[in-house]
Coordinates of C-alpha atoms and ligand atoms in Angstrom, one line a residue:
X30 CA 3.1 -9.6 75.8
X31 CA 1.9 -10.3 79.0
X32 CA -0.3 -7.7 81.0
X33 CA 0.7 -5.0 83.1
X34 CA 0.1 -1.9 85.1
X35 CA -1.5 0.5 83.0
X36 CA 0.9 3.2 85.0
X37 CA 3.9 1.6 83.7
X38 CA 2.6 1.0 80.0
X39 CA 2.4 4.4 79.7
X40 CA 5.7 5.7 81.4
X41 CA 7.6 3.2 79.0
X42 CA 5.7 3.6 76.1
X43 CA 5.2 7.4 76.6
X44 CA 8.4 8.3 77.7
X45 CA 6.7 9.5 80.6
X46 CA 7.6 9.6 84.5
X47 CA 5.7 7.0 86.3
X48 CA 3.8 10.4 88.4
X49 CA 2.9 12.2 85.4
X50 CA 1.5 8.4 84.1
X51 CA -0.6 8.5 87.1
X52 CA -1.6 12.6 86.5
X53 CA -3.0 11.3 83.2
X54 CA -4.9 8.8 84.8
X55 CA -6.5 10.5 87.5
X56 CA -7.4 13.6 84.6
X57 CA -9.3 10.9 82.9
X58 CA -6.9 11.6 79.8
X59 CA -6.2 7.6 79.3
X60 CA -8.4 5.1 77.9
X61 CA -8.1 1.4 76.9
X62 CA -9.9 -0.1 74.1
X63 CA -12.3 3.0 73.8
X64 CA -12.8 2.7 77.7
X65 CA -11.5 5.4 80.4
X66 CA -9.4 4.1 82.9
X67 CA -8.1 6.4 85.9
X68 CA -7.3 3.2 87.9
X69 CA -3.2 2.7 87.9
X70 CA -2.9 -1.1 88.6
X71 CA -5.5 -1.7 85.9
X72 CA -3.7 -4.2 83.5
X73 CA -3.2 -4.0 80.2
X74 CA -1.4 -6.0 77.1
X75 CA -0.1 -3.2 74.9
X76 CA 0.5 -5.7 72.0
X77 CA -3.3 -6.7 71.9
X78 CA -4.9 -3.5 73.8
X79 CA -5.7 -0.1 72.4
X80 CA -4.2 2.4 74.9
X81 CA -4.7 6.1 74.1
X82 CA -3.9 9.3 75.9
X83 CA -6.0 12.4 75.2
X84 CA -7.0 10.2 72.2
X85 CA -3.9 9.5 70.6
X86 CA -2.8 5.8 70.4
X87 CA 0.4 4.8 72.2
X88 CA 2.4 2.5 69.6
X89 CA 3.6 -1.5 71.2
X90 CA 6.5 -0.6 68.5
X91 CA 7.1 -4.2 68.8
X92 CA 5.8 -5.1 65.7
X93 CA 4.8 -2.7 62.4
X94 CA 2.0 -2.3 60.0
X95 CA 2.7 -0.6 56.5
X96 CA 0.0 0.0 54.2
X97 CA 0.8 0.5 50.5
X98 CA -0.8 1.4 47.3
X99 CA 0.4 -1.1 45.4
X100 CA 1.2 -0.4 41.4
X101 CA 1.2 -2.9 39.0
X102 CA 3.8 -4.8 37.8
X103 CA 5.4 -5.1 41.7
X104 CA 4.9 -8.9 43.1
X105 CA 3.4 -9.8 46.5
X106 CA 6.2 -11.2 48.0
X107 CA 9.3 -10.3 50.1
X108 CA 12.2 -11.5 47.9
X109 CA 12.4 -11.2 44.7
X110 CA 12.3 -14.2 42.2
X111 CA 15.3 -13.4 40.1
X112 CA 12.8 -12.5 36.9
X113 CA 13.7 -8.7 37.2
X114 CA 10.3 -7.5 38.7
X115 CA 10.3 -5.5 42.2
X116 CA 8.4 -7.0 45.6
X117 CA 6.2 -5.0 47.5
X118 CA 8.8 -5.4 50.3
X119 CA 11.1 -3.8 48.4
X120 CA 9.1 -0.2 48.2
X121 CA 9.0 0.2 52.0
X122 CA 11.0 3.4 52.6
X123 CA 13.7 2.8 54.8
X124 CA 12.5 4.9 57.8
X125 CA 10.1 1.6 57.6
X126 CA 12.3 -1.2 57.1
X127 CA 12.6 -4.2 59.6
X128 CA 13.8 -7.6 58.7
X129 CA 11.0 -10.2 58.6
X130 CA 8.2 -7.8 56.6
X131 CA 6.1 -9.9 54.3
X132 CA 2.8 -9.0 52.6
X133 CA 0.0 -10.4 54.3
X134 CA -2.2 -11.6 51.4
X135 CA -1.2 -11.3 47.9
X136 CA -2.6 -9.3 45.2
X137 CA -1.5 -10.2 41.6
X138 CA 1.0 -8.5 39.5
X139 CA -1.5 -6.5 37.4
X140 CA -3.8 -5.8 40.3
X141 CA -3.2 -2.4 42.2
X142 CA -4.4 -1.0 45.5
X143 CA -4.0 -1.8 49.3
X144 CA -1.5 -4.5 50.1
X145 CA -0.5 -5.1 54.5
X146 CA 2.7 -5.1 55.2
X147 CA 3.8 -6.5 58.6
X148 CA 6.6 -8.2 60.8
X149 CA 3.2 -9.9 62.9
X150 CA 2.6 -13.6 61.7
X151 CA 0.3 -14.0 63.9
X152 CA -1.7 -11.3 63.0
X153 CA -1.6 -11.9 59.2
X154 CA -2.7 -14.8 59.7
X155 CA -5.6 -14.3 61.8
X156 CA -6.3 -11.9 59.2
X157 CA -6.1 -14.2 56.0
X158 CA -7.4 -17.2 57.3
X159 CA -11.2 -17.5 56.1
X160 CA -12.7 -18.7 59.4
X161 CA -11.8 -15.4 60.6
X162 CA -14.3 -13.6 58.1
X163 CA -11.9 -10.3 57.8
X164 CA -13.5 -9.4 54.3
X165 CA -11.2 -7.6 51.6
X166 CA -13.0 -4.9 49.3
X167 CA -12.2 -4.9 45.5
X168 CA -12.8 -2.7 42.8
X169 CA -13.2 -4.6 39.7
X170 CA -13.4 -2.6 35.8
X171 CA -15.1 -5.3 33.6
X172 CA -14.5 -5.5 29.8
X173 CA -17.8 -6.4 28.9
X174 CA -21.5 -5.3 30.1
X175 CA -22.6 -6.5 33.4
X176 CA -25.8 -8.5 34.5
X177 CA -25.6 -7.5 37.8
X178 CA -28.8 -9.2 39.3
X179 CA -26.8 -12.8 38.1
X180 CA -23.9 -12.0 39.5
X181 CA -25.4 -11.3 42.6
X182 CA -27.3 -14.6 42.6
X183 CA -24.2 -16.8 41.2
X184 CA -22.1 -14.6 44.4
X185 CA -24.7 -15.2 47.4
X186 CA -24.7 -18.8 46.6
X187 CA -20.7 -19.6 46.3
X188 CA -19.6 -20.3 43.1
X189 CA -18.1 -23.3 41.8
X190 CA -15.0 -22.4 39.5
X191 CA -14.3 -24.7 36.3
X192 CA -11.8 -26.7 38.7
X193 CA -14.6 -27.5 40.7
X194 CA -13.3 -25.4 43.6
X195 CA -16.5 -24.2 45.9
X196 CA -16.2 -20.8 46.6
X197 CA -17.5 -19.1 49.6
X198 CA -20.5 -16.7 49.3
X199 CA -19.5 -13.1 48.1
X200 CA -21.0 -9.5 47.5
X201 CA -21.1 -7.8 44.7
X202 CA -22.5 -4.4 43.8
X203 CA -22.4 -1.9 41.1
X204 CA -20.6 1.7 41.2
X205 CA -21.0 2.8 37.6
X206 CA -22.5 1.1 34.4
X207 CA -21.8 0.9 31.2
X208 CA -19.6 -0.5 28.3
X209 CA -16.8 -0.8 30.8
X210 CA -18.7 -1.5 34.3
X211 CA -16.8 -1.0 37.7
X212 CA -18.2 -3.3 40.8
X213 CA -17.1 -3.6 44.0
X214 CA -16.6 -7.4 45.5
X215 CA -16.3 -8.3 48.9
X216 CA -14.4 -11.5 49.3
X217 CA -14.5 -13.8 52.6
X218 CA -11.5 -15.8 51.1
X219 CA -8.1 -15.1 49.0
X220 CA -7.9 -17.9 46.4
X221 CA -5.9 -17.9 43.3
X222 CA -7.1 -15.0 40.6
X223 CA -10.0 -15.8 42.6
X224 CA -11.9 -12.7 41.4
X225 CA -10.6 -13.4 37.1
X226 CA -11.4 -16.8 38.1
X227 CA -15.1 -15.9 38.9
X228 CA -15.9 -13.2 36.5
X229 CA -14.5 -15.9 33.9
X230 CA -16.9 -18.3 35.0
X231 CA -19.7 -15.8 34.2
X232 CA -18.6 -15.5 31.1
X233 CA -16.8 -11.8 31.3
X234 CA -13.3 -10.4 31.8
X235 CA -11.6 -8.0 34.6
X236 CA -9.3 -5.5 32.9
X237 CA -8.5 -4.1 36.2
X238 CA -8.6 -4.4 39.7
X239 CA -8.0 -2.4 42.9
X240 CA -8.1 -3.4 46.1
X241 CA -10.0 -0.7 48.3
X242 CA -10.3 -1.9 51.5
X243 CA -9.2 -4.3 54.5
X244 CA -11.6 -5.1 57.0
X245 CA -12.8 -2.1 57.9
X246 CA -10.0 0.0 56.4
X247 CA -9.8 1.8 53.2
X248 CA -7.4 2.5 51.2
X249 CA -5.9 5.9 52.1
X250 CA -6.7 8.1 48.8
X251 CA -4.0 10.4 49.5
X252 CA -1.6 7.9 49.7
X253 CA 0.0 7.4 46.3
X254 CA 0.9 4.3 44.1
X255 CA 3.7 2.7 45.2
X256 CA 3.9 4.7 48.4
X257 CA 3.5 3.5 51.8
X258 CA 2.7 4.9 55.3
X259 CA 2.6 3.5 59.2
X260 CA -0.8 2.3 60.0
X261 CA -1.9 3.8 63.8
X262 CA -3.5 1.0 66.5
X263 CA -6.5 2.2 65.7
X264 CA -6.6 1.6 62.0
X265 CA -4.8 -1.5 62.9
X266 CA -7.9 -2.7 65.0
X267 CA -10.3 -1.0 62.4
X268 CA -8.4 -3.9 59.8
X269 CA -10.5 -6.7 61.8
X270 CA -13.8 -4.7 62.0
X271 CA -16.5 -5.0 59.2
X272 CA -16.9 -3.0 56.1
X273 CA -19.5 -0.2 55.9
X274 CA -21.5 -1.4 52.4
Ligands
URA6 N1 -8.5 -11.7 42.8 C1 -7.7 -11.7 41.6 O1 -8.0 -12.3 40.6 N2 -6.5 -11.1 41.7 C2 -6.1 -10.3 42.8 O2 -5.0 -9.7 42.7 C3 -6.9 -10.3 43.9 C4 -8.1 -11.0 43.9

């Protein structure tokens, strides 16, 4: 979108006259990216900017971002493959629908939790590619004991899976211990059962895993499996910010 008057971003997006767009400006009631702005022919790109009045982001509306708790046995993928099982896509209410949504990174069958749903290409794929370093938070329930300190090491250095594909460095910490230990992985990269693949080469096996986090977003938990909801700008910016660890 190409910029323009803050003035008229508002009284289009806001449904507002262009005077009372100007009244919210001069009150000090807008700001842009976090920023006030009372000046009407500041510019602004309301695809790429964060404009808010009293707070509250204005939505571009031109493109939308769905996140759902994925349940198992639902594929990452917009249409289905013919072999009976439902795609994410096709759990977006219909208040939500658009043509063109597609998940933006995959989570497998089995695995549950936070799965982006968008008509932005452009965004998913500034999001998934690794260069961007937009890290994705996992919770990971092991079948078998964990030695966390090796993990750790074997992460931090990049692992090399038994196809002799180098991984990029990843974190791994505990949450609770035990017979049946649950970690949480950070991943800078979305390869192939990457995180079976690596617990594998340490010689253990997941039983489950939930993605908790994108970016800097977490999973909503009130939201419930296999529900979605409209992510706000703000939580859509929050997607390219850093985790808290
Ligand atoms: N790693 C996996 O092995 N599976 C997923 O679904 C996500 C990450």
């Amino acid at each position: 979108m190409p910029l323009e008057r803050i003035d008229k971003i508002i009284a289009s997006q806001g449904e507002l006259s262009r005077s009372d767009a100007k009244k919210l400006l001069s009150d000090g009631a807008v700001a842009v990216n976090g920023k006030q702005v009372r000046d009407c022919s500041f510019k602004a790109d309301i695809d790429a900017d964060i404009v808010c009045i009293h707070g509250k982001p204005l939505r571009s509306g031109k493109y939308i971002y769905i996140m759902l708790n994925k349940p198992t046995g639902v594929v990452s993928a917009s249409r289905s493959s013919g072999k009976g099982e439902k795609t994410v896509v096709e759990l977006v209410p219909r208040s939500m629908k658009r043509s063109g949504l597609f998940p933006a990174g995959r989570l497998d069958s089995d695995s549950t939790g936070f799965v982006l749903i968008t008509d932005d290409g452009e965004f998913a794929h500034r999001i998934l590619s690794p260069s961007n370093h937009v890290e994705k938070t996992y919770e990971v329930t092991l079948s078998h004991q964990a030695d966390i300190e090796r993990y750790t090491e074997a992460f931090s250095k990049g692992l090399v899976l038994s196809d002799g594909t180098r991984l990029l460095s990843a974190d791994v910490r505990m949450l609770s211990d035990g017979e049946r230990p649950v970690l949480e992985v950070v991943l800078r990269e979305g390869r192939y059962h990457q995180i079976k693949r690596m617990f594998a080469a340490l010689g253990n096996h997941v039983e489950a895993l939930r993605r908790t986090k994108i970016g800097g977003l977490e999973l909503d938990a009130a939201l419930p499996e296999g529900e979605c909801r409209e992510l706000t700008a703000e939580e859509v910016s929050e997607i390219t910010q850093k985790p808290n660890w």
